[in-house]
Amino acid sequence: MEIFANSEIESDLKCLQKWFEDNEKLPKKIDRILLARFYYYADRRVEETMQLLLGHYALRMKNPHIFITRDPHSQDALNTAEFVYFITLPELTPDKNQVKFIKLKSTDPNKVHFLEDLKSLIMANDGAFSEPDTMIGDVPYFAEGLIQVVDMEGASMKHMTHLKLPPFFVFLKYMQKYCPIKFKAIHLINCPPFVNKMYAMVKPFLKKETANKIHFHVRGVESLFEFVPKEMLPTEYGGNAGSVDDLSERMLNALRSQRNYLMDPHYWNGAEATN
């Protein structure tokens, strides 16, 4: 969808930006692309967008150790980059959805630092949220939704012992209620035998609509091709998108170039809003 498609949308965004910057419960500034994401997530309803923003930033400010205190150049971020890949595929699906991948770079469970890795994932999302999902000529567009792929190859129960439940539950709340993403599906590929135990632990905390979007692929990746065209995937999966290493390096370079934005307190800190 074209982000700034007409004068009505521009007018709504202008009003929302002024409301945001005048609201003492919120940070002093918000990126215009990020603001537009919330607006579209709320189906272009201004009042719903306001409530979503208040809840979103209230959750952030109650949990600064997850959402605010971060640095793309920090040792924590570097450690995460050595442990796990966060990548976004360059093309959209035929249904105009974006596809993101999470994949272990190292299978060593001792490299898991759950809180720091979670913070890095959210930081990567924050960086991506300030950019359009695709450009057609000079026109910025958002994808219709997101397909998240998690490659579980190399994962073990030892990795799961590093899970910290309080920040994990905060993350679930963020993703299911306050994150400006319309999830279309979550695909877990190369699932190990213990995936059922893992899912049983998490399922009680998932909304029904979220649980219904989760798909498990236990025999390779071929069944994923029903949802994501093979040619869109990284070369390691038989596609044409480039290697996982190259895609990851591109994402990390983009993230590091946004360091000033991601660490600017005017964009992230404010008086605590009412949740």
mmCIF file of C-alpha atoms in Angstrom:
data_model
loop_
_atom_site.group_PDB
_atom_site.id
_atom_site.type_symbol
_atom_site.label_atom_id
_atom_site.label_comp_id
_atom_site.label_asym_id
_atom_site.label_seq_id
_atom_site.Cartn_x
_atom_site.Cartn_y
_atom_site.Cartn_z
ATOM 1 C CA MET A 1 0.000 0.000 0.000
ATOM 2 C CA GLU A 2 1.284 3.445 -0.872
ATOM 3 C CA ILE A 3 2.181 5.182 2.387
ATOM 4 C CA PHE A 4 1.315 8.783 1.553
ATOM 5 C CA ALA A 5 -1.403 8.012 -0.959
ATOM 6 C CA ASN A 6 -3.619 11.096 -0.751
ATOM 7 C CA SER A 7 -4.328 14.386 1.016
ATOM 8 C CA GLU A 8 -6.675 12.758 3.556
ATOM 9 C CA ILE A 9 -3.920 10.431 4.756
ATOM 10 C CA GLU A 10 -1.417 13.295 4.877
ATOM 11 C CA SER A 11 -3.884 15.370 6.898
ATOM 12 C CA ASP A 12 -4.481 12.546 9.403
ATOM 13 C CA LEU A 13 -0.743 11.966 9.817
ATOM 14 C CA LYS A 14 -0.108 15.667 10.315
ATOM 15 C CA CYS A 15 -2.769 15.801 13.053
ATOM 16 C CA LEU A 16 -1.404 12.652 14.685
ATOM 17 C CA GLN A 17 2.137 14.012 14.635
ATOM 18 C CA LYS A 18 1.051 17.237 16.353
ATOM 19 C CA TRP A 19 -0.991 15.295 18.919
ATOM 20 C CA PHE A 20 2.004 13.028 19.587
ATOM 21 C CA GLU A 21 4.512 15.841 20.005
ATOM 22 C CA ASP A 22 2.142 17.820 22.267
ATOM 23 C CA ASN A 23 1.322 14.824 24.487
ATOM 24 C CA GLU A 24 3.332 14.875 27.732
ATOM 25 C CA LYS A 25 2.928 11.104 28.132
ATOM 26 C CA LEU A 26 4.881 10.452 24.942
ATOM 27 C CA PRO A 27 8.392 11.125 23.622
ATOM 28 C CA LYS A 28 9.034 14.470 21.984
ATOM 29 C CA LYS A 29 9.388 13.079 18.458
ATOM 30 C CA ILE A 30 8.242 10.180 16.286
ATOM 31 C CA ASP A 31 9.541 9.164 12.876
ATOM 32 C CA ARG A 32 6.902 9.870 10.199
ATOM 33 C CA ILE A 33 7.187 6.422 8.597
ATOM 34 C CA LEU A 34 6.801 4.763 12.001
ATOM 35 C CA LEU A 35 3.784 6.933 12.738
ATOM 36 C CA ALA A 36 2.257 5.880 9.429
ATOM 37 C CA ARG A 37 2.765 2.219 10.378
ATOM 38 C CA PHE A 38 0.652 2.657 13.492
ATOM 39 C CA TYR A 39 -1.975 4.521 11.474
ATOM 40 C CA TYR A 40 -2.279 1.750 8.890
ATOM 41 C CA TYR A 41 -2.155 -0.948 11.578
ATOM 42 C CA ALA A 42 -5.181 0.745 13.147
ATOM 43 C CA ASP A 43 -6.891 0.664 9.725
ATOM 44 C CA ARG A 44 -6.491 4.427 9.345
ATOM 45 C CA ARG A 45 -8.668 5.197 12.385
ATOM 46 C CA VAL A 46 -7.196 8.197 14.167
ATOM 47 C CA GLU A 47 -8.562 7.570 17.680
ATOM 48 C CA GLU A 48 -7.501 3.902 17.583
ATOM 49 C CA THR A 49 -4.042 4.999 16.406
ATOM 50 C CA MET A 50 -3.746 7.311 19.409
ATOM 51 C CA GLN A 51 -4.680 4.562 21.866
ATOM 52 C CA LEU A 52 -2.262 2.149 20.215
ATOM 53 C CA LEU A 53 0.572 4.678 20.478
ATOM 54 C CA LEU A 54 -0.158 5.353 24.153
ATOM 55 C CA GLY A 55 -0.104 1.639 24.957
ATOM 56 C CA HIS A 56 2.984 1.007 22.857
ATOM 57 C CA TYR A 57 5.101 3.686 24.508
ATOM 58 C CA ALA A 58 3.768 2.883 27.987
ATOM 59 C CA LEU A 59 5.061 -0.663 27.570
ATOM 60 C CA ARG A 60 8.410 0.624 26.318
ATOM 61 C CA MET A 61 8.899 3.035 29.166
ATOM 62 C CA LYS A 62 7.967 0.417 31.756
ATOM 63 C CA ASN A 63 10.635 -1.863 30.287
ATOM 64 C CA PRO A 64 13.570 0.348 29.238
ATOM 65 C CA HIS A 65 16.027 -2.536 29.719
ATOM 66 C CA ILE A 66 14.328 -4.249 26.748
ATOM 67 C CA PHE A 67 13.165 -1.382 24.547
ATOM 68 C CA ILE A 68 15.245 1.731 25.155
ATOM 69 C CA THR A 69 18.711 1.100 26.604
ATOM 70 C CA ARG A 70 20.479 -0.179 23.480
ATOM 71 C CA ASP A 71 23.296 0.524 21.029
ATOM 72 C CA PRO A 72 23.914 -1.170 17.626
ATOM 73 C CA HIS A 73 27.648 -0.863 18.295
ATOM 74 C CA SER A 74 27.523 -2.382 21.783
ATOM 75 C CA GLN A 75 29.197 -5.646 22.717
ATOM 76 C CA ASP A 76 25.761 -7.133 23.426
ATOM 77 C CA ALA A 77 24.620 -6.356 19.883
ATOM 78 C CA LEU A 78 27.861 -7.745 18.468
ATOM 79 C CA ASN A 79 27.408 -10.947 20.488
ATOM 80 C CA THR A 80 23.877 -11.379 19.175
ATOM 81 C CA ALA A 81 25.102 -10.870 15.606
ATOM 82 C CA GLU A 82 27.560 -13.723 16.148
ATOM 83 C CA PHE A 83 24.828 -16.007 17.455
ATOM 84 C CA VAL A 84 21.713 -15.452 15.341
ATOM 85 C CA TYR A 85 20.686 -14.038 11.963
ATOM 86 C CA PHE A 86 17.837 -11.532 11.621
ATOM 87 C CA ILE A 87 17.175 -10.968 7.926
ATOM 88 C CA THR A 88 14.496 -9.494 5.696
ATOM 89 C CA LEU A 89 14.033 -10.859 2.202
ATOM 90 C CA PRO A 90 14.369 -8.165 -0.482
ATOM 91 C CA GLU A 91 11.198 -9.086 -2.423
ATOM 92 C CA LEU A 92 7.536 -9.234 -1.403
ATOM 93 C CA THR A 93 5.383 -12.325 -1.905
ATOM 94 C CA PRO A 94 2.752 -12.346 -4.687
ATOM 95 C CA ASP A 95 0.253 -11.331 -1.951
ATOM 96 C CA LYS A 96 2.464 -8.301 -1.167
ATOM 97 C CA ASN A 97 3.684 -9.622 2.181
ATOM 98 C CA GLN A 98 7.143 -9.074 3.593
ATOM 99 C CA VAL A 99 9.148 -12.111 4.743
ATOM 100 C CA LYS A 100 11.569 -12.047 7.674
ATOM 101 C CA PHE A 101 13.888 -14.873 8.757
ATOM 102 C CA ILE A 102 15.406 -15.813 12.088
ATOM 103 C CA LYS A 103 18.104 -18.474 11.982
ATOM 104 C CA LEU A 104 20.871 -19.643 14.312
ATOM 105 C CA LYS A 105 24.343 -18.622 13.211
ATOM 106 C CA SER A 106 25.954 -20.664 15.990
ATOM 107 C CA THR A 107 24.401 -23.723 17.606
ATOM 108 C CA ASP A 108 26.396 -23.233 20.835
ATOM 109 C CA PRO A 109 23.777 -22.756 23.601
ATOM 110 C CA ASN A 110 26.355 -20.941 25.728
ATOM 111 C CA LYS A 111 26.145 -18.049 23.273
ATOM 112 C CA VAL A 112 22.509 -17.419 24.201
ATOM 113 C CA HIS A 113 22.015 -14.219 26.216
ATOM 114 C CA PHE A 114 18.246 -14.086 26.119
ATOM 115 C CA LEU A 115 17.593 -10.541 27.283
ATOM 116 C CA GLU A 116 20.350 -9.050 25.139
ATOM 117 C CA ASP A 117 19.322 -11.088 22.085
ATOM 118 C CA LEU A 118 15.691 -10.074 22.548
ATOM 119 C CA LYS A 119 16.726 -6.425 22.833
ATOM 120 C CA SER A 120 18.716 -6.730 19.601
ATOM 121 C CA LEU A 121 15.713 -8.223 17.790
ATOM 122 C CA ILE A 122 13.479 -5.355 18.896
ATOM 123 C CA MET A 123 16.171 -2.840 17.945
ATOM 124 C CA ALA A 124 16.379 -4.395 14.468
ATOM 125 C CA ASN A 125 12.611 -4.070 14.128
ATOM 126 C CA ASP A 126 12.702 -0.452 15.300
ATOM 127 C CA GLY A 127 15.266 0.353 12.648
ATOM 128 C CA ALA A 128 13.242 -1.349 9.931
ATOM 129 C CA PHE A 129 10.014 0.332 11.037
ATOM 130 C CA SER A 130 11.402 3.760 10.131
ATOM 131 C CA GLU A 131 11.884 2.681 6.517
ATOM 132 C CA PRO A 132 9.309 1.746 3.846
ATOM 133 C CA ASP A 133 9.035 -1.980 3.106
ATOM 134 C CA THR A 134 9.633 -1.403 -0.601
ATOM 135 C CA MET A 135 10.068 1.381 -3.131
ATOM 136 C CA ILE A 136 8.476 1.520 -6.558
ATOM 137 C CA GLY A 137 10.332 4.266 -8.331
ATOM 138 C CA ASP A 138 10.474 7.071 -5.789
ATOM 139 C CA VAL A 139 7.215 6.050 -4.098
ATOM 140 C CA PRO A 140 7.396 4.348 -0.657
ATOM 141 C CA TYR A 141 5.105 1.423 0.114
ATOM 142 C CA PHE A 142 4.214 -0.772 3.068
ATOM 143 C CA ALA A 143 3.719 -4.500 2.662
ATOM 144 C CA GLU A 144 0.215 -5.832 3.293
ATOM 145 C CA GLY A 145 1.549 -7.901 6.186
ATOM 146 C CA LEU A 146 4.441 -9.958 7.522
ATOM 147 C CA ILE A 147 5.342 -13.628 7.206
ATOM 148 C CA GLN A 148 7.856 -14.606 9.887
ATOM 149 C CA VAL A 149 10.016 -17.670 9.240
ATOM 150 C CA VAL A 150 12.020 -19.211 12.089
ATOM 151 C CA ASP A 151 14.561 -21.859 11.068
ATOM 152 C CA MET A 152 15.030 -24.122 14.101
ATOM 153 C CA GLU A 153 17.867 -26.160 12.654
ATOM 154 C CA GLY A 154 20.479 -26.659 15.362
ATOM 155 C CA ALA A 155 18.166 -25.649 18.213
ATOM 156 C CA SER A 156 18.194 -27.853 21.323
ATOM 157 C CA MET A 157 16.588 -28.037 24.742
ATOM 158 C CA LYS A 158 19.794 -26.512 26.126
ATOM 159 C CA HIS A 159 18.946 -23.337 24.219
ATOM 160 C CA MET A 160 15.534 -23.287 25.905
ATOM 161 C CA THR A 161 17.076 -23.325 29.399
ATOM 162 C CA HIS A 162 18.277 -19.750 28.778
ATOM 163 C CA LEU A 163 14.714 -18.469 28.287
ATOM 164 C CA LYS A 164 13.855 -15.746 30.809
ATOM 165 C CA LEU A 165 10.110 -15.710 31.336
ATOM 166 C CA PRO A 166 9.434 -12.105 32.515
ATOM 167 C CA PRO A 167 11.000 -10.410 29.448
ATOM 168 C CA PHE A 168 9.553 -13.127 27.209
ATOM 169 C CA PHE A 169 6.029 -12.363 28.424
ATOM 170 C CA VAL A 170 6.638 -8.636 27.898
ATOM 171 C CA PHE A 171 7.734 -9.450 24.356
ATOM 172 C CA LEU A 172 4.601 -11.534 23.730
ATOM 173 C CA LYS A 173 2.437 -8.656 24.928
ATOM 174 C CA TYR A 174 4.310 -6.253 22.678
ATOM 175 C CA MET A 175 4.043 -8.462 19.612
ATOM 176 C CA GLN A 176 0.381 -9.373 20.080
ATOM 177 C CA LYS A 177 -0.988 -6.001 21.159
ATOM 178 C CA TYR A 178 1.295 -3.058 20.489
ATOM 179 C CA CYS A 179 3.611 -3.888 17.585
ATOM 180 C CA PRO A 180 2.514 -2.195 14.314
ATOM 181 C CA ILE A 181 2.794 -5.392 12.244
ATOM 182 C CA LYS A 182 -0.035 -7.359 10.706
ATOM 183 C CA PHE A 183 1.227 -10.913 11.017
ATOM 184 C CA LYS A 184 -0.064 -13.134 8.249
ATOM 185 C CA ALA A 185 1.740 -16.282 9.366
ATOM 186 C CA ILE A 186 4.598 -17.613 11.496
ATOM 187 C CA HIS A 187 6.399 -20.615 9.998
ATOM 188 C CA LEU A 188 8.753 -22.756 12.068
ATOM 189 C CA ILE A 189 10.895 -24.865 9.737
ATOM 190 C CA ASN A 190 13.288 -27.749 10.431
ATOM 191 C CA CYS A 191 11.449 -28.315 13.695
ATOM 192 C CA PRO A 192 13.205 -30.553 16.242
ATOM 193 C CA PRO A 193 11.289 -33.251 18.172
ATOM 194 C CA PHE A 194 10.937 -31.075 21.281
ATOM 195 C CA VAL A 195 8.989 -28.362 19.445
ATOM 196 C CA ASN A 196 5.696 -29.744 20.805
ATOM 197 C CA LYS A 197 6.908 -29.297 24.393
ATOM 198 C CA MET A 198 8.082 -25.784 23.622
ATOM 199 C CA TYR A 199 4.782 -24.864 22.021
ATOM 200 C CA ALA A 200 2.772 -26.357 24.889
ATOM 201 C CA MET A 201 4.598 -24.036 27.276
ATOM 202 C CA VAL A 202 3.920 -20.942 25.183
ATOM 203 C CA LYS A 203 0.416 -21.635 23.838
ATOM 204 C CA PRO A 204 -1.521 -20.592 26.978
ATOM 205 C CA PHE A 205 -0.110 -17.082 26.552
ATOM 206 C CA LEU A 206 -0.978 -16.763 22.867
ATOM 207 C CA LYS A 207 -4.137 -15.179 21.576
ATOM 208 C CA LYS A 208 -6.230 -17.617 19.575
ATOM 209 C CA GLU A 209 -5.725 -15.565 16.425
ATOM 210 C CA THR A 210 -1.954 -15.748 16.937
ATOM 211 C CA ALA A 211 -1.939 -19.502 17.600
ATOM 212 C CA ASN A 212 -3.958 -20.080 14.431
ATOM 213 C CA LYS A 213 -1.241 -18.405 12.350
ATOM 214 C CA ILE A 214 1.589 -20.683 13.513
ATOM 215 C CA HIS A 215 2.655 -23.449 11.128
ATOM 216 C CA PHE A 216 5.155 -26.219 11.900
ATOM 217 C CA HIS A 217 7.322 -27.779 9.203
ATOM 218 C CA VAL A 218 9.051 -30.905 10.488
ATOM 219 C CA ARG A 219 10.560 -32.309 7.280
ATOM 220 C CA GLY A 220 12.846 -29.769 5.664
ATOM 221 C CA VAL A 221 11.631 -26.593 3.989
ATOM 222 C CA GLU A 222 9.751 -27.854 0.933
ATOM 223 C CA SER A 223 6.355 -27.383 2.583
ATOM 224 C CA LEU A 224 7.243 -23.714 3.155
ATOM 225 C CA PHE A 225 7.200 -23.170 -0.613
ATOM 226 C CA GLU A 226 3.391 -23.329 -0.508
ATOM 227 C CA PHE A 227 3.460 -20.027 1.359
ATOM 228 C CA VAL A 228 6.692 -18.349 0.238
ATOM 229 C CA PRO A 229 7.888 -18.844 -3.358
ATOM 230 C CA LYS A 230 11.164 -20.748 -3.433
ATOM 231 C CA GLU A 231 12.854 -18.184 -5.691
ATOM 232 C CA MET A 232 12.335 -15.485 -3.028
ATOM 233 C CA LEU A 233 14.382 -17.384 -0.445
ATOM 234 C CA PRO A 234 18.115 -17.191 0.335
ATOM 235 C CA THR A 235 20.430 -19.339 -1.733
ATOM 236 C CA GLU A 236 20.826 -21.801 1.154
ATOM 237 C CA TYR A 237 17.156 -22.699 0.636
ATOM 238 C CA GLY A 238 17.360 -22.905 -3.153
ATOM 239 C CA GLY A 239 16.262 -19.336 -3.815
ATOM 240 C CA ASN A 240 17.680 -16.278 -5.551
ATOM 241 C CA ALA A 241 17.718 -13.703 -2.729
ATOM 242 C CA GLY A 242 21.431 -14.041 -1.983
ATOM 243 C CA SER A 243 23.181 -15.772 0.880
ATOM 244 C CA VAL A 244 22.036 -15.505 4.472
ATOM 245 C CA ASP A 245 25.421 -13.995 5.354
ATOM 246 C CA ASP A 246 25.094 -11.258 2.733
ATOM 247 C CA LEU A 247 21.493 -10.468 3.672
ATOM 248 C CA SER A 248 22.458 -10.320 7.350
ATOM 249 C CA GLU A 249 25.418 -8.033 6.696
ATOM 250 C CA ARG A 250 23.190 -5.698 4.680
ATOM 251 C CA MET A 251 20.699 -5.536 7.552
ATOM 252 C CA LEU A 252 23.415 -4.959 10.169
ATOM 253 C CA ASN A 253 24.974 -2.143 8.145
ATOM 254 C CA ALA A 254 21.580 -0.471 7.771
ATOM 255 C CA LEU A 255 20.942 -0.842 11.498
ATOM 256 C CA ARG A 256 24.307 0.615 12.469
ATOM 257 C CA SER A 257 23.718 3.575 10.159
ATOM 258 C CA GLN A 258 20.617 4.360 12.266
ATOM 259 C CA ARG A 259 22.536 4.417 15.546
ATOM 260 C CA ASN A 260 21.862 8.081 16.282
ATOM 261 C CA TYR A 261 18.129 7.635 15.709
ATOM 262 C CA LEU A 262 17.892 4.425 17.763
ATOM 263 C CA MET A 263 19.717 6.026 20.703
ATOM 264 C CA ASP A 264 18.127 9.480 20.548
ATOM 265 C CA PRO A 265 16.057 9.841 23.767
ATOM 266 C CA HIS A 266 13.723 12.322 22.089
ATOM 267 C CA TYR A 267 12.304 9.433 20.004
ATOM 268 C CA TRP A 268 11.979 6.845 22.774
ATOM 269 C CA ASN A 269 11.758 8.387 26.255
ATOM 270 C CA GLY A 270 8.840 10.217 27.770
ATOM 271 C CA ALA A 271 6.583 10.378 30.796
ATOM 272 C CA GLU A 272 4.921 7.056 31.485
ATOM 273 C CA ALA A 273 1.635 6.699 29.579
ATOM 274 C CA THR A 274 -1.390 4.906 30.856
ATOM 275 C CA ASN A 275 -1.468 1.296 29.611
#
